């Protein structure tokens, strides 16, 4: 009589030829008329095919996870490598555009360089956004926002491009009072603005004459929420049913002639649709060839109390007595930051790697450190952790990460590593000044 306990049984048999057979059954006790256990009974069946399929599925899932991780890592590295040179291209072209000595022809050249570099930056951002959306890694940043403001801001940004083609962008609100007494809602205004900018940019791109209308509707719902509906209507080339069928597919531009004539990656609408779905909304389109297109986004949001708005483009003045250390291995980036800070009058010192920065902080009294991340000898994260262990002010010294790593998870990790703030590359002078001011104010 065999010993055991009732329940499922799995048996692996290895044959002499090296093959394996999986047998599965259910062990049951057998008793005599007196209720005594006399034997265990089991009927085994061959489940080798199912076991092989299960193992294959586990391997496939592991390979898929590894491929997704590899893709994410590749995109993050690609973003870093592209953002680093774009820092110099965008930064120096912006500085050059401020020079009063440029001829009209030179100023036009600089303007073209600036626009082209920002187009490349937008492509990088689109690819990263798509990757984050596909991996479920994109997080919404919910805040109170003014409906009329995000519409006005988007139109103001695209107005010069429209005017250069002889187009006008008009907006209307329903109810009309929304424009004068704006409705405040709670949601991710930056992502809503991103979708709206994409729709407006496409409308301008594919319209050669006529006008572009932005119709905004705010409708209270029985649930207590508010339906925000924004339609972008153009008088452009329009699309056929065949083109509409694949319009929101990634890397799709309806047909090859579209990309040849108008340019673009075909990512904007794919990202816009996924962003709207992430926010619980939708995006739809109606169009006919030669009669223009109407894109409509719908999104239900909670109503928010008005908040005090900070003046846009407010200039930040730095105290001229501030002593700043910049740790950056790239000579062009050191020169660019120095040019940004030149008129502020602050004292700026340089380190070319993390080890130099650590040594200089231990010997001198700095008010703030601007720390690049990827540097030889010692990287910025290691240097920051070492500074935090120094006696004296090392624990509270403001340290701002200057990095082309701009994914939300990467920024959060910098905070955990001891950084006071973060400025992404390409460096925007306004963002740099604001981060310095904020870091000094917080630690004052």
XYZ file of C-alpha atoms in Angstrom:
444
model
C 0.000 0.000 0.000
C 1.435 3.411 -0.986
C 1.497 6.361 1.332
C 0.276 9.844 0.415
C -2.563 12.309 0.683
C -5.524 12.928 -1.642
C -5.300 15.613 -4.308
C -3.823 16.379 -7.745
C -0.697 14.475 -8.737
C 1.916 15.409 -11.336
C 4.567 12.939 -12.454
C 7.501 13.692 -14.740
C 8.935 10.674 -16.544
C 12.291 10.985 -18.300
C 12.818 8.515 -21.113
C 16.146 7.023 -22.131
C 16.163 9.056 -25.344
C 16.082 12.264 -23.276
C 12.451 13.139 -23.933
C 10.099 13.891 -21.072
C 6.469 12.956 -20.439
C 4.221 14.790 -17.989
C 1.454 12.718 -16.378
C -1.336 14.239 -14.329
C -3.993 12.652 -12.171
C -5.972 12.928 -8.947
C -4.945 10.649 -6.083
C -7.983 9.133 -4.287
C -8.172 6.831 -1.256
C -9.933 3.426 -1.408
C -11.427 1.898 1.787
C -12.769 -1.531 2.674
C -16.180 -2.222 4.146
C -14.834 -1.437 7.595
C -13.709 2.046 6.499
C -10.057 1.132 6.560
C -7.697 2.604 3.956
C -6.515 -0.195 1.759
C -4.923 1.621 -1.184
C -4.532 4.837 -3.163
C -6.134 4.879 -6.593
C -5.144 7.127 -9.471
C -5.614 7.359 -13.208
C -2.871 9.306 -14.947
C -3.226 11.060 -18.297
C -0.554 12.500 -20.594
C -0.497 16.331 -20.360
C 2.865 16.855 -22.028
C 1.454 19.075 -24.786
C -0.218 21.369 -22.266
C 2.949 21.574 -20.168
C 5.019 22.375 -23.253
C 2.513 25.103 -24.190
C 2.656 26.559 -20.674
C 6.446 26.664 -20.737
C 6.398 28.250 -24.196
C 3.953 30.881 -22.954
C 6.146 31.695 -19.955
C 9.181 32.037 -22.239
C 7.222 34.219 -24.677
C 6.028 36.511 -21.891
C 9.568 36.813 -20.519
C 10.907 37.606 -23.990
C 8.150 40.178 -24.559
C 8.924 41.857 -21.235
C 12.625 41.892 -22.084
C 11.906 43.354 -25.526
C 9.676 46.063 -24.034
C 12.347 46.921 -21.486
C 15.018 47.004 -24.189
C 12.847 49.290 -26.325
C 12.196 51.634 -23.404
C 15.898 51.735 -22.573
C 16.790 52.384 -26.214
C 14.287 55.241 -26.459
C 15.531 56.747 -23.202
C 19.137 56.579 -24.451
C 18.138 57.957 -27.851
C 16.323 60.829 -26.161
C 19.397 61.626 -24.084
C 21.780 61.516 -27.036
C 19.543 63.772 -29.157
C 18.690 66.232 -26.407
C 22.342 66.862 -25.553
C 23.306 68.411 -28.938
C 19.879 70.054 -29.212
C 20.715 71.924 -26.012
C 23.487 73.753 -27.861
C 21.605 74.174 -31.141
C 18.456 75.645 -29.587
C 20.247 77.573 -26.840
C 22.822 79.310 -29.001
C 20.365 80.038 -31.808
C 18.072 81.713 -29.260
C 20.967 83.764 -27.913
C 22.049 84.699 -31.432
C 18.511 85.790 -32.312
C 18.729 88.422 -29.557
C 21.727 90.121 -31.175
C 20.889 93.509 -32.656
C 23.812 93.399 -35.087
C 22.413 90.632 -37.288
C 21.416 91.398 -40.845
C 17.903 90.521 -41.938
C 19.285 87.571 -43.914
C 21.296 86.264 -40.944
C 18.300 86.680 -38.654
C 16.240 84.619 -41.105
C 18.901 81.889 -41.112
C 18.903 81.780 -37.304
C 15.126 81.603 -37.254
C 15.187 78.628 -39.633
C 17.776 76.845 -37.451
C 15.643 77.433 -34.355
C 12.442 76.155 -35.993
C 14.149 73.071 -37.420
C 15.754 72.154 -34.092
C 12.461 72.532 -32.250
C 10.789 70.337 -34.856
C 13.382 67.658 -34.139
C 12.776 68.069 -30.407
C 9.040 67.593 -30.985
C 9.752 64.351 -32.840
C 11.835 63.104 -29.903
C 9.063 64.034 -27.479
C 6.430 62.295 -29.636
C 8.400 59.039 -29.762
C 8.896 59.095 -25.985
C 5.228 59.873 -25.361
C 4.147 56.983 -27.576
C 6.516 54.620 -25.774
C 5.227 55.710 -22.360
C 1.616 55.324 -23.486
C 2.221 51.830 -24.875
C 3.994 50.747 -21.673
C 1.381 52.314 -19.393
C 4.084 54.540 -17.911
C 2.585 57.938 -18.732
C 1.127 59.629 -15.661
C -1.435 62.420 -15.662
C -0.699 65.627 -13.770
C -4.104 66.809 -12.533
C -4.592 70.455 -11.643
C -7.168 73.251 -11.817
C -7.188 75.054 -15.143
C -8.992 77.819 -16.949
C -10.738 76.473 -20.064
C -10.527 79.733 -21.998
C -6.855 80.125 -21.120
C -5.668 76.840 -22.621
C -7.630 77.556 -25.814
C -6.254 81.116 -26.074
C -2.704 79.907 -25.388
C -2.887 77.251 -28.108
C -4.283 79.698 -30.665
C -1.661 82.321 -29.773
C 1.119 79.804 -30.325
C -0.125 78.742 -33.779
C -1.331 82.192 -34.904
C 2.012 83.298 -36.426
C 2.233 80.080 -38.470
C -1.356 80.552 -39.652
C -0.794 84.217 -40.508
C 2.229 83.320 -42.632
C -0.175 81.328 -44.842
C -2.831 84.049 -44.863
C -5.080 82.089 -42.483
C -6.954 83.243 -39.419
C -7.805 81.156 -36.336
C -11.083 82.057 -34.631
C -12.565 80.766 -31.389
C -16.132 80.639 -30.084
C -17.545 79.518 -26.734
C -20.850 77.917 -25.793
C -22.220 79.301 -23.613
C -20.643 82.604 -24.762
C -20.074 83.706 -21.161
C -17.295 81.090 -20.862
C -14.873 83.462 -22.564
C -15.497 86.355 -20.177
C -16.226 84.386 -16.994
C -14.090 81.292 -17.633
C -15.052 77.862 -16.420
C -12.493 76.161 -14.189
C -12.081 72.398 -14.478
C -9.829 69.794 -12.869
C -7.669 67.717 -15.193
C -4.320 67.488 -16.965
C -4.297 70.829 -18.763
C -0.847 70.214 -20.275
C -2.023 67.049 -22.035
C -5.272 68.672 -23.159
C -3.196 71.541 -24.522
C -0.901 69.047 -26.268
C -3.866 67.457 -28.058
C -5.295 70.851 -29.007
C -1.939 72.054 -30.337
C -1.624 68.930 -32.452
C -5.082 69.422 -33.973
C -4.441 73.108 -34.631
C -1.007 72.412 -36.105
C -2.496 69.850 -38.489
C -5.309 72.240 -39.421
C -2.800 74.951 -40.310
C -0.550 72.495 -42.134
C -3.316 71.068 -44.353
C -5.170 74.335 -45.036
C -3.965 76.655 -47.790
C -6.784 79.206 -47.699
C -9.842 80.022 -45.674
C -10.044 79.887 -41.873
C -9.728 77.611 -38.872
C -12.423 77.669 -36.194
C -12.094 76.402 -32.647
C -15.520 75.808 -31.085
C -15.564 75.215 -27.328
C -18.600 73.841 -25.505
C -18.944 73.403 -21.732
C -21.998 71.417 -20.680
C -22.942 70.470 -17.085
C -23.847 66.783 -16.671
C -26.373 65.161 -14.365
C -23.474 63.425 -12.588
C -22.195 66.795 -11.400
C -19.250 66.683 -13.783
C -18.788 68.866 -16.866
C -18.465 67.780 -20.495
C -15.723 69.733 -22.235
C -16.040 69.520 -26.017
C -13.556 71.216 -28.363
C -13.906 71.083 -32.149
C -11.186 72.207 -34.573
C -12.690 72.884 -38.013
C -10.578 73.694 -41.061
C -11.213 74.365 -44.743
C -8.271 72.295 -45.902
C -7.664 69.335 -48.187
C -9.919 66.927 -46.290
C -9.691 63.127 -46.310
C -11.342 60.137 -47.961
C -12.931 57.237 -46.072
C -9.875 55.112 -46.819
C -7.595 57.728 -45.298
C -9.853 58.179 -42.281
C -9.812 54.438 -41.558
C -6.110 54.483 -40.628
C -5.761 58.099 -39.532
C -5.114 57.333 -35.869
C -2.649 54.505 -36.498
C 0.885 55.258 -35.363
C 3.354 56.305 -38.068
C 0.415 56.663 -40.453
C -0.248 59.710 -42.598
C -3.079 58.264 -44.661
C -0.854 57.817 -47.733
C 2.734 58.391 -48.851
C 1.957 61.609 -50.712
C 0.861 63.279 -47.460
C 4.259 62.815 -45.814
C 6.108 63.837 -48.974
C 4.091 67.031 -49.389
C 3.488 68.098 -45.793
C 6.099 66.275 -43.702
C 5.670 64.876 -40.204
C 6.061 61.515 -38.479
C 2.433 60.444 -38.324
C 2.585 60.134 -34.533
C 0.628 63.197 -33.419
C -2.903 61.879 -33.898
C -2.039 58.425 -32.570
C -0.687 60.038 -29.407
C -3.655 62.414 -29.178
C -6.154 59.549 -29.301
C -4.294 57.566 -26.650
C -4.006 60.625 -24.421
C -7.733 61.221 -24.663
C -8.444 57.574 -23.855
C -6.071 57.772 -20.881
C -8.030 60.778 -19.597
C -11.345 58.972 -20.123
C -12.299 60.992 -23.198
C -12.548 60.488 -26.938
C -11.505 62.053 -30.236
C -13.426 61.780 -33.505
C -13.196 63.218 -37.007
C -15.503 64.066 -39.893
C -13.993 64.905 -43.259
C -14.504 64.919 -47.018
C -11.893 65.396 -49.741
C -11.629 69.060 -50.678
C -14.097 70.173 -47.984
C -11.922 70.263 -44.892
C -12.025 68.350 -41.613
C -13.608 68.634 -38.182
C -11.824 67.026 -35.229
C -13.754 66.877 -31.944
C -12.467 65.950 -28.498
C -14.844 65.157 -25.646
C -13.815 64.873 -22.015
C -15.803 64.756 -18.782
C -14.051 66.538 -15.916
C -14.784 67.702 -12.403
C -15.537 71.373 -11.825
C -12.847 73.237 -9.880
C -12.759 76.407 -7.850
C -10.859 79.275 -9.528
C -7.227 79.620 -8.538
C -4.981 82.659 -8.658
C -3.125 82.664 -11.940
C 0.578 83.434 -12.017
C 1.603 85.961 -14.633
C 2.906 84.179 -17.695
C 6.443 84.702 -18.898
C 7.252 86.489 -15.661
C 10.945 87.272 -15.530
C 12.959 85.973 -12.600
C 15.771 88.135 -11.279
C 18.608 86.484 -9.384
C 20.569 88.007 -6.563
C 23.895 89.171 -8.012
C 25.724 87.899 -4.924
C 24.813 84.267 -5.652
C 27.786 81.923 -6.040
C 26.962 79.011 -8.369
C 28.998 75.942 -9.309
C 28.255 74.340 -12.684
C 29.392 70.714 -13.052
C 29.212 69.882 -16.775
C 31.660 67.924 -18.941
C 30.423 69.287 -22.278
C 32.272 72.560 -23.120
C 29.421 73.900 -25.291
C 26.904 73.401 -22.491
C 29.188 75.192 -20.008
C 29.449 78.085 -22.423
C 25.688 78.115 -22.983
C 24.775 78.209 -19.270
C 27.376 80.920 -18.737
C 25.755 82.955 -21.526
C 22.321 82.463 -19.975
C 23.562 83.690 -16.580
C 25.859 86.428 -17.867
C 23.451 89.339 -17.530
C 22.253 88.198 -14.099
C 25.626 89.078 -12.610
C 25.933 85.901 -10.532
C 29.351 84.395 -9.885
C 29.772 81.149 -11.825
C 32.480 78.503 -11.338
C 33.024 75.331 -13.361
C 33.765 71.651 -12.755
C 34.168 69.161 -15.593
C 33.118 66.037 -13.686
C 31.520 64.920 -10.436
C 34.828 64.356 -8.644
C 35.905 67.945 -9.333
C 32.513 69.199 -8.158
C 32.806 67.240 -4.900
C 36.308 68.595 -4.264
C 35.264 72.186 -5.001
C 32.163 72.001 -2.782
C 34.295 70.664 0.081
C 36.669 73.654 -0.237
C 34.367 76.546 -1.173
C 31.052 77.936 0.005
C 28.593 77.793 -2.908
C 24.981 78.885 -2.785
C 23.863 76.360 -5.417
C 25.176 73.616 -7.691
C 24.002 72.910 -11.249
C 24.882 69.240 -11.746
C 25.015 67.389 -15.046
C 24.233 63.678 -14.690
C 26.374 61.794 -17.193
C 29.993 62.815 -16.628
C 33.344 60.979 -16.666
C 35.316 60.047 -13.508
C 32.232 60.507 -11.286
C 28.665 60.949 -12.472
C 26.303 63.593 -11.124
C 24.217 61.230 -8.997
C 27.288 59.799 -7.224
C 28.671 63.298 -6.709
C 25.383 64.524 -5.233
C 25.186 61.606 -2.812
C 28.780 62.251 -1.755
C 28.058 65.969 -1.225
C 25.089 65.074 0.958
C 27.477 63.135 3.223
C 29.819 66.096 3.704
C 30.006 67.834 7.050
C 28.408 71.256 7.276
C 26.152 72.566 4.515
C 26.453 69.559 2.221
C 23.144 68.151 3.459
C 21.155 71.293 2.594
C 23.102 72.733 -0.358
C 20.665 73.220 -3.294
C 21.666 70.901 -6.159
C 19.755 71.057 -9.447
C 20.049 68.196 -11.922
C 20.732 69.263 -15.505
C 19.793 66.227 -17.531
C 18.487 65.036 -20.867
C 16.693 62.314 -18.885
C 13.203 63.779 -18.622
C 10.892 60.812 -18.029
C 8.720 61.196 -14.895
C 10.267 58.140 -13.261
C 13.765 59.478 -13.882
C 12.891 62.859 -12.364
C 11.386 61.181 -9.279
C 14.545 59.106 -8.909
C 16.663 62.279 -8.940
C 14.588 63.603 -6.042
C 15.213 60.375 -4.133
C 18.927 60.673 -4.919
C 19.084 64.017 -3.131
C 18.602 66.599 -5.874
C 16.679 69.765 -5.017
C 15.285 70.295 -8.502
C 15.543 69.300 -12.162
C 15.980 71.199 -15.437
C 15.625 69.161 -18.608
C 17.770 69.472 -21.696
C 17.487 71.302 -24.030
C 17.769 73.959 -21.327
C 15.171 76.711 -21.401
C 16.519 79.912 -19.874
C 13.211 80.687 -18.165
C 13.022 77.196 -16.647
C 16.642 77.481 -15.492
C 16.095 80.801 -13.727
C 12.842 79.579 -12.185
C 14.495 76.406 -10.861
C 17.398 78.362 -9.349
C 15.061 80.845 -7.726
C 12.808 78.087 -6.389
C 15.699 76.044 -4.984
C 17.218 79.035 -3.223
C 13.835 80.091 -1.829
C 13.016 76.606 -0.519
C 16.342 76.234 1.258
C 16.613 79.811 2.480
